[in-house]
XYZ file of C-alpha atoms in Angstrom:
559
model
C 0.000 0.000 0.000
C 1.390 3.367 -1.026
C 0.858 6.049 1.611
C 1.521 9.734 0.963
C 2.755 11.521 4.094
C 2.466 15.305 4.253
C 3.899 17.704 6.834
C 2.033 20.927 7.673
C -0.971 21.339 5.395
C -1.914 24.982 6.146
C -5.135 24.597 4.179
C -3.419 23.889 0.854
C -5.541 20.865 -0.029
C -5.821 21.688 -3.727
C -2.054 21.897 -4.101
C -1.424 18.729 -2.111
C -3.923 16.682 -4.127
C -2.595 18.159 -7.384
C 0.922 17.147 -6.406
C -0.196 13.606 -5.610
C -2.010 13.424 -8.949
C 1.072 14.657 -10.763
C 3.193 11.955 -9.126
C 0.681 9.232 -9.895
C 0.670 10.194 -13.552
C 4.424 10.606 -13.809
C 5.414 7.460 -11.918
C 2.513 5.226 -12.858
C 1.556 4.549 -9.238
C -1.654 4.789 -7.241
C -1.633 6.432 -3.817
C -3.985 4.612 -1.454
C -3.932 6.949 1.539
C -2.821 10.463 2.517
C -1.680 11.229 6.076
C -1.391 14.892 7.140
C 0.605 15.668 10.284
C -1.209 18.751 11.520
C -1.956 22.419 10.822
C -4.689 21.095 8.546
C -6.883 24.212 8.836
C -10.350 22.760 8.214
C -11.889 26.231 7.859
C -15.530 26.058 6.751
C -16.493 29.744 6.741
C -15.517 33.164 8.040
C -16.644 32.328 11.573
C -14.157 29.443 11.713
C -11.312 31.779 10.769
C -11.870 33.675 14.013
C -11.159 30.415 15.850
C -7.800 29.856 14.171
C -4.682 31.072 15.956
C -3.243 33.313 13.257
C -3.220 37.123 12.997
C -6.394 38.529 11.479
C -4.715 39.833 8.329
C -3.528 36.322 7.455
C -6.871 34.611 7.935
C -7.681 33.309 4.483
C -10.166 30.664 3.422
C -7.657 28.561 1.484
C -9.352 25.584 -0.186
C -10.806 23.274 2.460
C -14.275 24.833 2.228
C -14.624 23.445 -1.305
C -14.392 19.902 0.060
C -16.698 20.709 2.972
C -19.358 22.223 0.701
C -19.258 19.345 -1.779
C -17.852 21.441 -4.611
C -14.902 19.019 -4.634
C -14.215 15.597 -3.162
C -10.872 14.388 -1.871
C -9.457 12.057 -4.558
C -7.722 9.901 -1.943
C -8.744 8.894 1.568
C -7.173 11.471 3.882
C -6.500 11.062 7.612
C -5.132 13.955 9.661
C -4.340 15.124 13.163
C -4.562 18.643 14.555
C -1.648 21.005 15.031
C -1.393 24.508 16.443
C -3.018 26.382 13.533
C -6.519 24.950 13.282
C -10.176 25.930 13.082
C -10.442 24.745 16.666
C -14.220 25.094 17.017
C -14.655 22.713 14.080
C -12.277 20.070 15.409
C -13.745 20.323 18.915
C -17.036 19.046 17.514
C -15.237 15.731 16.901
C -13.279 14.965 20.092
C -13.182 11.241 19.212
C -12.635 11.839 15.508
C -14.918 11.942 12.502
C -15.384 13.125 8.940
C -14.713 16.825 8.352
C -15.628 16.355 4.690
C -16.332 13.341 2.485
C -13.217 11.132 2.385
C -11.340 13.337 4.914
C -11.138 11.926 8.439
C -9.908 13.614 11.633
C -8.460 11.340 14.344
C -9.706 13.502 17.236
C -7.705 14.645 20.256
C -6.178 11.160 20.116
C -7.277 8.175 18.122
C -6.544 4.867 16.446
C -8.224 3.510 13.313
C -7.569 0.660 10.887
C -7.222 0.793 7.123
C -6.519 -2.332 5.068
C -5.389 -3.988 8.271
C -2.903 -1.214 9.145
C -3.346 0.348 12.599
C -2.928 4.130 12.405
C -2.827 6.255 15.542
C -2.317 9.921 16.245
C -2.149 12.661 18.865
C -3.369 16.150 17.970
C -1.906 19.440 19.165
C 1.422 20.416 20.689
C 2.845 20.027 24.163
C 2.605 22.946 26.585
C 3.343 22.103 30.191
C 1.050 24.590 31.915
C -2.018 23.268 30.069
C -1.038 19.598 30.059
C -2.959 18.639 33.212
C -6.159 20.527 32.413
C -9.395 19.243 30.957
C -10.746 20.225 27.558
C -12.574 23.285 28.862
C -12.251 25.739 25.969
C -15.296 26.985 24.068
C -15.819 29.551 21.289
C -15.719 32.456 21.166
C -12.174 32.050 22.453
C -10.225 34.656 24.342
C -6.528 35.208 23.562
C -5.550 32.507 26.073
C -8.021 29.788 25.109
C -7.425 30.456 21.414
C -4.029 28.887 22.040
C -4.628 26.512 24.936
C -7.351 24.720 22.953
C -4.714 22.987 20.813
C -2.408 22.021 23.684
C -2.091 18.307 24.437
C -3.723 17.027 27.651
C -2.466 14.244 29.881
C -5.745 12.334 29.641
C -5.134 11.723 25.918
C -1.601 10.481 26.564
C -2.909 8.263 29.362
C -5.447 6.683 26.999
C -2.792 5.994 24.377
C -0.579 4.378 27.018
C -3.275 1.758 27.582
C -2.608 0.378 24.086
C -0.688 -2.891 24.085
C -1.358 -4.309 20.638
C 1.224 -3.266 17.997
C 0.750 0.053 16.215
C 1.917 0.331 12.605
C 1.849 4.111 12.106
C 1.640 6.953 14.590
C 1.409 10.693 13.947
C 2.161 13.684 16.147
C 2.485 17.329 15.210
C 5.525 18.152 17.326
C 8.502 15.798 17.572
C 9.123 13.298 20.342
C 11.847 14.738 22.518
C 15.253 13.222 21.780
C 14.383 11.710 18.394
C 17.082 13.881 16.801
C 19.674 11.671 18.515
C 18.725 8.794 16.210
C 19.254 10.554 12.888
C 21.873 12.821 11.382
C 21.947 15.559 14.000
C 24.790 17.258 12.145
C 22.717 17.638 8.994
C 19.678 18.793 10.993
C 21.749 21.561 12.556
C 23.144 22.501 9.166
C 19.574 23.147 8.068
C 18.356 24.697 11.328
C 21.349 26.120 13.158
C 19.234 27.816 15.804
C 18.155 24.429 17.190
C 21.654 23.631 18.454
C 21.185 24.744 22.063
C 17.939 22.806 22.500
C 19.400 19.713 20.858
C 22.499 19.827 23.053
C 20.423 20.296 26.219
C 17.832 17.712 25.078
C 14.946 20.159 25.428
C 13.739 20.086 21.817
C 10.483 18.235 21.340
C 7.589 16.922 23.377
C 8.296 14.786 26.478
C 4.771 13.391 26.229
C 5.387 12.219 22.657
C 8.721 10.730 23.746
C 6.921 8.731 26.410
C 4.440 7.457 23.843
C 7.221 6.565 21.432
C 8.849 4.471 24.143
C 5.544 2.782 25.004
C 3.968 2.258 21.581
C 7.125 1.584 19.561
C 5.286 1.918 16.231
C 6.838 0.844 12.947
C 6.533 4.408 11.609
C 6.231 7.756 13.374
C 5.442 10.852 11.280
C 5.635 14.463 12.493
C 5.827 18.046 11.231
C 5.755 21.413 13.111
C 9.436 22.420 12.795
C 9.214 22.842 9.009
C 12.193 20.687 8.136
C 12.614 17.246 6.628
C 14.370 14.886 9.009
C 14.584 11.090 9.109
C 15.730 8.904 11.982
C 15.838 5.250 12.922
C 15.297 4.304 16.550
C 15.834 0.797 17.862
C 14.042 0.266 21.149
C 15.348 -1.849 24.023
C 13.746 -5.297 23.965
C 10.731 -5.904 26.168
C 10.998 -9.234 27.926
C 11.767 -12.023 25.505
C 10.392 -10.142 22.505
C 12.698 -9.047 19.716
C 13.616 -5.347 19.824
C 11.343 -3.167 17.725
C 12.472 -0.443 15.343
C 10.681 2.864 14.664
C 11.259 4.737 11.421
C 10.769 8.448 12.107
C 10.109 11.058 9.446
C 9.284 14.726 9.772
C 8.312 16.825 6.765
C 8.054 20.500 5.856
C 4.995 22.627 5.118
C 3.342 22.828 1.706
C 5.279 25.580 -0.027
C 7.407 25.756 -3.177
C 10.861 24.259 -2.806
C 9.956 22.580 0.474
C 10.205 18.846 1.192
C 6.594 18.544 2.267
C 5.398 15.251 0.766
C 6.744 11.724 0.591
C 5.430 8.340 -0.523
C 6.176 5.281 1.605
C 5.343 1.641 0.962
C 3.621 -0.140 3.830
C 2.601 -3.780 3.361
C -1.133 -4.217 3.705
C -2.564 -7.286 5.366
C -4.229 -9.749 2.977
C -7.922 -10.256 3.534
C -8.379 -6.949 5.329
C -11.308 -4.622 4.745
C -10.997 -1.891 2.126
C -12.929 0.494 4.406
C -11.708 2.743 7.178
C -12.537 0.896 10.388
C -12.887 1.449 14.109
C -10.151 -0.171 16.170
C -11.696 -2.440 18.844
C -8.851 -1.990 21.322
C -9.033 1.794 21.068
C -12.815 1.953 21.410
C -12.587 -0.343 24.449
C -10.045 2.071 25.955
C -12.371 5.026 25.335
C -15.171 3.196 27.111
C -12.965 2.214 30.065
C -11.573 5.742 30.553
C -14.820 7.632 29.943
C -15.239 8.460 33.640
C -11.819 10.167 33.649
C -12.892 12.902 31.207
C -12.666 16.457 32.535
C -13.986 19.718 31.110
C -12.593 22.193 33.621
C -9.228 23.980 33.723
C -8.363 22.499 37.126
C -5.100 20.509 37.098
C -5.456 16.753 37.353
C -3.249 13.690 37.066
C -4.356 10.271 35.801
C -4.402 7.418 38.323
C -1.149 5.612 39.085
C -0.167 2.450 40.905
C 0.907 4.331 44.012
C -1.611 3.091 46.557
C -3.885 6.117 46.172
C -6.211 4.814 43.479
C -8.610 1.945 43.281
C -7.877 1.439 39.582
C -4.938 2.564 37.480
C -4.741 -0.078 34.740
C -7.290 0.552 31.977
C -5.928 -1.872 29.411
C -8.933 -3.541 27.785
C -9.551 -7.243 28.141
C -10.359 -9.509 25.233
C -13.953 -9.560 26.460
C -14.093 -5.746 26.367
C -12.843 -5.702 22.784
C -15.355 -8.357 21.766
C -18.071 -6.211 23.343
C -17.065 -3.399 20.988
C -17.530 -5.718 18.030
C -20.910 -6.707 19.452
C -21.890 -3.047 19.898
C -21.279 -2.633 16.162
C -23.096 -5.864 15.249
C -19.849 -7.157 13.814
C -19.490 -4.265 11.339
C -16.326 -2.296 12.178
C -16.485 0.033 9.161
C -16.703 3.690 10.212
C -20.068 4.926 8.881
C -20.021 7.430 6.066
C -22.105 9.837 8.127
C -20.545 13.214 7.381
C -22.943 16.097 7.824
C -22.464 19.849 7.684
C -23.065 21.683 10.948
C -22.524 25.232 9.639
C -23.115 26.839 6.229
C -20.020 26.676 4.009
C -18.232 29.749 2.763
C -19.806 31.314 -0.315
C -17.326 33.481 -2.245
C -20.256 35.272 -3.877
C -21.775 36.169 -0.499
C -18.925 36.840 1.924
C -19.814 37.296 5.571
C -16.734 38.828 7.194
C -18.589 39.544 10.437
C -19.923 36.029 10.951
C -19.389 35.008 14.594
C -17.657 31.764 15.616
C -20.049 28.857 15.831
C -20.604 26.389 18.632
C -22.364 23.213 17.521
C -22.465 19.626 18.591
C -21.835 17.212 15.732
C -24.264 14.387 14.830
C -21.289 12.087 14.242
C -20.140 12.521 17.831
C -23.701 12.156 19.112
C -24.073 8.864 17.236
C -20.676 7.572 18.388
C -21.398 8.424 22.022
C -24.800 6.728 21.840
C -23.296 3.592 20.302
C -20.499 3.189 22.840
C -22.043 5.091 25.780
C -19.368 7.787 25.798
C -19.499 11.412 26.892
C -19.603 14.219 24.332
C -17.118 16.384 26.201
C -17.667 19.370 23.898
C -21.377 19.290 24.713
C -20.583 18.889 28.414
C -18.228 21.877 28.366
C -20.951 23.902 26.674
C -23.254 23.134 29.585
C -20.726 24.343 32.102
C -19.285 20.943 32.998
C -22.532 19.224 33.948
C -22.762 15.459 33.680
C -24.131 14.252 30.366
C -27.235 12.219 31.116
C -26.568 9.614 28.419
C -23.115 8.762 29.722
C -22.310 5.844 31.961
C -20.109 6.008 35.009
C -19.496 9.731 34.550
C -18.516 12.035 37.339
C -19.240 15.683 37.905
C -16.146 17.795 37.237
C -16.774 19.623 40.501
C -16.762 16.417 42.502
C -13.021 16.083 43.026
C -13.536 13.865 46.051
C -14.758 11.044 43.832
C -12.110 11.507 41.159
C -10.017 8.508 40.162
C -7.130 10.887 39.556
C -5.489 13.334 41.912
C -4.749 17.022 41.668
C -2.300 16.822 44.547
C 0.170 14.447 42.929
C 3.266 15.847 41.236
C 3.288 15.879 37.475
C 5.165 13.173 35.623
C 7.382 15.678 33.780
C 10.068 17.827 35.462
C 9.113 20.669 33.108
C 5.525 20.489 34.336
C 5.828 20.969 38.084
C 2.577 22.880 38.278
C -0.627 22.845 36.314
C -0.512 26.633 36.461
C 3.159 27.080 35.569
C 4.284 29.464 32.859
C 7.184 27.375 31.576
C 8.192 27.902 27.964
C 7.659 25.214 25.379
C 10.652 25.443 23.042
C 8.747 23.779 20.209
C 5.823 26.166 20.032
C 6.093 28.418 17.010
C 5.084 32.001 17.694
C 1.984 32.521 15.587
C 2.604 36.125 14.703
C 6.170 35.371 13.668
C 5.226 32.520 11.370
C 2.556 34.335 9.440
C 4.357 37.653 9.377
C 7.215 35.991 7.567
C 4.957 34.832 4.782
C 4.095 38.445 3.905
C 5.581 39.492 0.617
C 6.214 35.940 -0.611
C 2.924 35.317 -2.370
C 3.857 37.117 -5.573
C 7.192 35.340 -5.698
C 5.520 31.996 -5.142
C 2.606 32.421 -7.525
C 4.490 31.340 -10.630
C 5.438 28.035 -9.082
C 2.248 27.169 -7.277
C 0.460 25.334 -10.084
C 1.578 21.734 -10.319
C 0.076 21.308 -13.767
C 2.682 23.642 -15.283
C 5.720 21.903 -13.824
C 8.322 20.339 -16.079
C 8.904 16.735 -15.250
C 12.452 17.382 -14.155
C 11.320 19.559 -11.284
C 9.969 16.615 -9.288
C 12.929 14.701 -8.001
C 12.805 11.001 -7.316
C 15.242 9.134 -5.103
C 15.324 5.409 -4.632
C 16.434 4.806 -1.063
C 18.685 6.065 1.677
C 21.618 5.136 3.846
C 20.454 5.543 7.434
C 22.645 6.479 10.382
C 23.182 3.772 12.935
C 20.693 4.034 15.806
C 22.140 5.570 18.912
C 21.035 2.894 21.338
C 23.009 0.765 23.717
C 20.874 -2.202 22.759
C 21.338 -1.852 19.029
C 23.250 -4.523 17.167
C 26.495 -3.497 15.547
C 25.172 -3.953 12.041
C 21.593 -3.117 11.063
C 20.021 -4.109 7.765
C 18.556 -1.500 5.458
C 15.359 -1.136 7.462
C 13.969 2.000 5.951
C 13.537 2.916 2.311
C 13.385 6.678 2.650
C 15.358 9.498 1.045
C 18.407 10.826 2.885
C 17.763 12.650 6.125
C 19.135 15.771 4.480
C 18.658 16.280 0.766
C 20.068 19.216 -1.152
C 17.310 21.291 -2.704
C 18.450 23.083 -5.865
C 17.704 26.774 -6.103
C 15.651 28.132 -8.963
C 18.663 29.464 -10.810
C 20.964 26.505 -10.228
C 21.067 23.757 -12.895
C 20.269 20.283 -11.636
C 23.320 18.001 -11.587
C 22.865 15.029 -13.886
C 24.168 12.633 -11.295
C 22.141 14.012 -8.403
C 21.250 11.294 -5.944
C 24.113 9.011 -6.911
C 25.765 7.257 -4.040
C 22.714 7.638 -1.825
C 21.362 4.154 -2.208
C 22.450 0.875 -0.780
C 20.181 -2.024 -1.640
C 18.573 -3.833 -4.507
C 16.810 -2.336 -7.496
C 13.557 -3.613 -6.014
C 13.636 -0.624 -3.668
C 13.826 1.856 -6.533
C 10.289 3.154 -6.110
C 9.895 2.680 -2.383
C 10.019 6.380 -1.530
C 9.682 9.631 -3.383
C 10.117 13.276 -2.446
C 7.990 15.953 -4.022
C 8.746 19.628 -4.301
C 6.956 22.399 -6.147
C 9.080 24.885 -8.050
C 9.252 28.527 -7.191
C 10.714 31.792 -8.330
C 10.750 33.045 -4.757
C 13.628 35.307 -3.939
C 14.349 37.853 -1.310
C 16.567 38.930 1.520
C 15.357 38.244 5.032
C 17.230 41.253 6.229
C 15.735 43.655 3.747
C 12.522 44.293 5.664
C 12.779 47.333 7.873
C 9.491 46.703 9.676
C 10.032 43.065 10.636
C 8.493 42.052 13.975
C 10.520 40.833 16.894
C 11.058 37.167 16.181
C 12.360 34.454 18.447
C 15.750 33.149 17.468
C 14.150 29.887 16.266
C 11.579 31.557 14.062
C 14.140 33.818 12.436
C 15.440 30.783 10.612
C 12.341 28.596 10.388
C 10.544 31.338 8.516
C 13.444 32.995 6.720
C 12.415 34.254 3.271
C 15.500 32.853 1.565
C 15.739 29.104 2.051
C 18.786 27.763 3.860
C 17.539 24.198 3.564
C 20.453 23.010 1.444
C 22.913 20.652 3.072
C 26.507 21.600 3.300
C 28.912 19.193 1.645
């Protein structure tokens, strides 16, 4: 099965699908699935734009509304997670996941689904320590604080994912697991993004929550985005018991812009006899049912239960009977119903409504899911001020801390999160104003290269496979086979004026010719030029963002 993996979408669905179509035609392949690693921007109308954490002057409709309205349909099944630039009120309608448009599926705050027998999981948002222990309390219209906190990861979602014990094939997160850079070419990463050196050397770059999940889940593939750089790594995990050590192939990709490494095709073996439909995962649904009483919709700090003598129950791993009950709840039909429905009017370019307020709506998909599995619609509960949803089972009032199975008095599991109300700085969070300010003035330069249909064939570069660095793990064997058919962790992107070397990519492959089409990198051409220092009115930008969003690309590797 050929899976297209995309970094930060930023609402550029038309361009992403056009690029996939161009590759399919050029290479004679068929992409079965598209995975987007956050910043999807499922903006339905002008009201949704007010719920997206970007400065007002950069709030544009992009192209998602066409797929929401039915004007277009996604040509390939698309699964995505949330990032830190989202129409948050839209995604909050689907806390357990659901269709945001026909053939486009959101995984929810956290989720696991199955497609052709492949288990795909994801965690939406980015890590921010002072919001990590809170419940999902935010509601539109957001204030400046909740506009940002709404996309911060919560410990309850990580706790649910840690109850998984069956193997995961693919996992997605927006920000990187902390420390993953130690398992790839750190030198080449720092050549691309020099400003990351201090955080890499102090091991503070990335999400500690994602690192914990990486250690627990040990998926075959882990895909991320957020830092706007392509980076590959290979992590061999210490063996668990008598089991053979597992290996995770990590890949982070850029955002969808010209001359960015934003899209890659990977081959993942599908399981014979599996359903062709997107399916619920019985283990995950059983976990949702078991942890339903732990849901919180208040900003009060809270820790999940632990085996420390203070809690009656701390292990929520589902039994085989619980998973079979899920199958019974669905009458044996695991296929996710094609029950997309619009909850707000779509954007009409002929009748713009710039003053439309943000919407708050419950979603029929979530209502149906909660009724089927007796779950709580936490968005509806938050809208009622935290009251207990009458249709739920085993739910507890958020104000009844005495009966909580967690504890607000226990210390947090992360040293960087010593208090639920701390103001510690998350080094991975991109300053919103900085990111979008940098894009000003680039649109004209980019416009000539934005249409895929006009690209010469030579401008899409294809590599066969890569030579991976040895995993930095004490338990790794001295010689690893070629476990990952991906392009090099750092690939030199030619500038618009530089001729392409005829022998580009030579010496990058070790392996048989059978791997020749295992992975492909796509880039759109551009005439973009400019000097990042030429703007006299540039905003104050963090040292990281000065390079992440520099107008002139420095993404080329040094020899």
